[in-house]
């Protein structure tokens, strides 16, 4: 997946908007960040620690925990150029669902890629 494809996918999620947080490009649903693009070769998604554990187990070459406290709480780096598009999209969707308000989630059915 290219950087442009990742950005297009993220902005295609319900009510997703682009912003900047401490000089880093981010994507939010309402006011909550679900994706950041701190570098050209990876992005950061917000997973639960359990989701992160599973992700690191199935994709150890393409994903890793953010160093420090954020990583302990589930912040996960995804090397989107190496990972399969389906994995990247799935992780971005999950991150969106993790931060979107429940009322908004009920309005949209996010169907995972086959």
Tab-separated table of C-alpha atoms in Angstrom:
chain	number	residue	atom	x	y	z
A	1	UNK	CA	0.000	0.000	0.000
A	2	UNK	CA	1.300	3.433	-0.857
A	3	UNK	CA	1.096	6.449	1.423
A	4	UNK	CA	-1.493	8.027	-0.871
A	5	UNK	CA	-3.653	4.875	-0.835
A	6	UNK	CA	-3.455	4.756	2.964
A	7	UNK	CA	-4.534	8.400	3.238
A	8	UNK	CA	-7.397	7.864	0.801
A	9	UNK	CA	-8.576	4.793	2.704
A	10	UNK	CA	-8.449	6.564	6.086
A	11	UNK	CA	-10.373	9.573	4.782
A	12	UNK	CA	-12.994	7.215	3.338
A	13	UNK	CA	-14.048	6.054	6.798
A	14	UNK	CA	-17.174	7.695	8.273
A	15	UNK	CA	-16.570	11.264	9.453
A	16	UNK	CA	-12.792	10.915	9.140
A	17	UNK	CA	-10.893	14.180	8.812
A	18	UNK	CA	-7.240	15.056	8.528
A	19	UNK	CA	-5.441	17.155	11.114
A	20	UNK	CA	-2.065	17.821	12.684
A	21	UNK	CA	-0.973	16.937	16.216
A	22	UNK	CA	2.422	18.190	17.436
A	23	UNK	CA	3.566	18.570	13.834
A	24	UNK	CA	2.468	15.052	12.842
A	25	UNK	CA	-0.214	14.389	10.265
A	26	UNK	CA	-3.194	12.634	11.842
A	27	UNK	CA	-6.662	11.337	11.037
A	28	UNK	CA	-9.567	11.707	13.430
A	29	UNK	CA	-13.139	10.709	13.892
A	30	UNK	CA	-14.841	13.638	15.560
A	31	UNK	CA	-12.013	14.804	17.857
A	32	UNK	CA	-10.300	11.464	18.509
A	33	UNK	CA	-7.164	10.407	16.638
A	34	UNK	CA	-7.270	6.928	15.111
A	35	UNK	CA	-4.231	7.131	12.795
A	36	UNK	CA	-1.008	9.133	12.621
A	37	UNK	CA	1.622	9.353	9.879
A	38	UNK	CA	4.840	10.325	11.677
A	39	UNK	CA	7.165	8.929	8.984
A	40	UNK	CA	7.044	8.050	5.304
A	41	UNK	CA	7.333	4.302	5.835
A	42	UNK	CA	5.001	3.650	8.767
A	43	UNK	CA	1.789	4.758	10.404
A	44	UNK	CA	0.511	4.367	13.962
A	45	UNK	CA	-2.896	2.901	14.822
A	46	UNK	CA	-4.685	2.797	18.183
A	47	UNK	CA	-5.393	-0.773	19.188
A	48	UNK	CA	-6.246	-2.272	22.538
A	49	UNK	CA	-3.351	-4.134	24.169
A	50	UNK	CA	-5.111	-7.429	23.331
A	51	UNK	CA	-5.579	-6.441	19.678
A	52	UNK	CA	-1.947	-5.349	19.544
A	53	UNK	CA	-0.753	-8.663	20.986
A	54	UNK	CA	-2.653	-10.597	18.310
A	55	UNK	CA	-1.418	-8.289	15.545
A	56	UNK	CA	2.224	-8.602	16.579
A	57	UNK	CA	1.845	-12.393	16.635
A	58	UNK	CA	0.427	-12.662	13.101
A	59	UNK	CA	2.482	-9.888	11.456
A	60	UNK	CA	5.789	-9.564	13.359
A	61	UNK	CA	7.742	-8.218	10.385
A	62	UNK	CA	5.210	-5.503	9.491
A	63	UNK	CA	4.031	-4.334	12.929
A	64	UNK	CA	5.568	-3.422	16.260
A	65	UNK	CA	4.580	-1.648	19.461
A	66	UNK	CA	5.372	2.039	19.774
A	67	UNK	CA	8.187	2.368	22.342
A	68	UNK	CA	7.189	3.473	25.846
A	69	UNK	CA	3.843	3.962	27.526
A	70	UNK	CA	1.818	4.521	24.361
A	71	UNK	CA	2.922	1.154	23.073
A	72	UNK	CA	1.950	-0.519	26.336
A	73	UNK	CA	-1.557	0.905	25.852
A	74	UNK	CA	-1.826	-0.487	22.305
A	75	UNK	CA	-0.301	2.128	19.997
A	76	UNK	CA	1.066	0.070	17.112
A	77	UNK	CA	3.340	0.971	14.205
A	78	UNK	CA	2.463	-0.530	10.838
A	79	UNK	CA	5.035	-0.594	8.048
A	80	UNK	CA	2.398	-0.119	5.379
A	81	UNK	CA	4.749	-0.612	2.422
A	82	UNK	CA	5.562	-4.160	3.586
A	83	UNK	CA	2.187	-5.228	4.953
A	84	UNK	CA	-0.580	-6.637	2.802
A	85	UNK	CA	-3.209	-4.018	1.930
A	86	UNK	CA	-5.864	-6.138	3.628
A	87	UNK	CA	-3.943	-6.098	6.926
A	88	UNK	CA	-3.361	-2.330	6.793
A	89	UNK	CA	-7.029	-1.658	6.024
A	90	UNK	CA	-8.184	-4.005	8.770
A	91	UNK	CA	-5.958	-2.334	11.370
A	92	UNK	CA	-7.080	1.165	10.337
A	93	UNK	CA	-10.738	0.086	10.527
A	94	UNK	CA	-10.168	-1.424	13.966
A	95	UNK	CA	-8.451	1.734	15.162
A	96	UNK	CA	-11.368	3.840	13.871
A	97	UNK	CA	-13.811	1.586	15.719
A	98	UNK	CA	-11.733	1.808	18.903
A	99	UNK	CA	-12.062	5.597	19.077
A	100	UNK	CA	-15.366	6.376	17.321
A	101	UNK	CA	-18.284	7.214	19.591
A	102	UNK	CA	-20.705	4.303	20.052
A	103	UNK	CA	-23.550	6.365	18.582
A	104	UNK	CA	-21.550	6.865	15.386
A	105	UNK	CA	-20.518	3.205	15.229
A	106	UNK	CA	-24.172	2.161	15.340
A	107	UNK	CA	-24.886	4.335	12.282
A	108	UNK	CA	-22.272	2.578	10.140
A	109	UNK	CA	-21.548	-1.058	9.506
A	110	UNK	CA	-17.837	-1.462	8.831
A	111	UNK	CA	-17.451	-4.716	6.928
A	112	UNK	CA	-13.936	-6.159	6.977
A	113	UNK	CA	-12.216	-6.970	3.723
A	114	UNK	CA	-12.486	-10.599	2.584
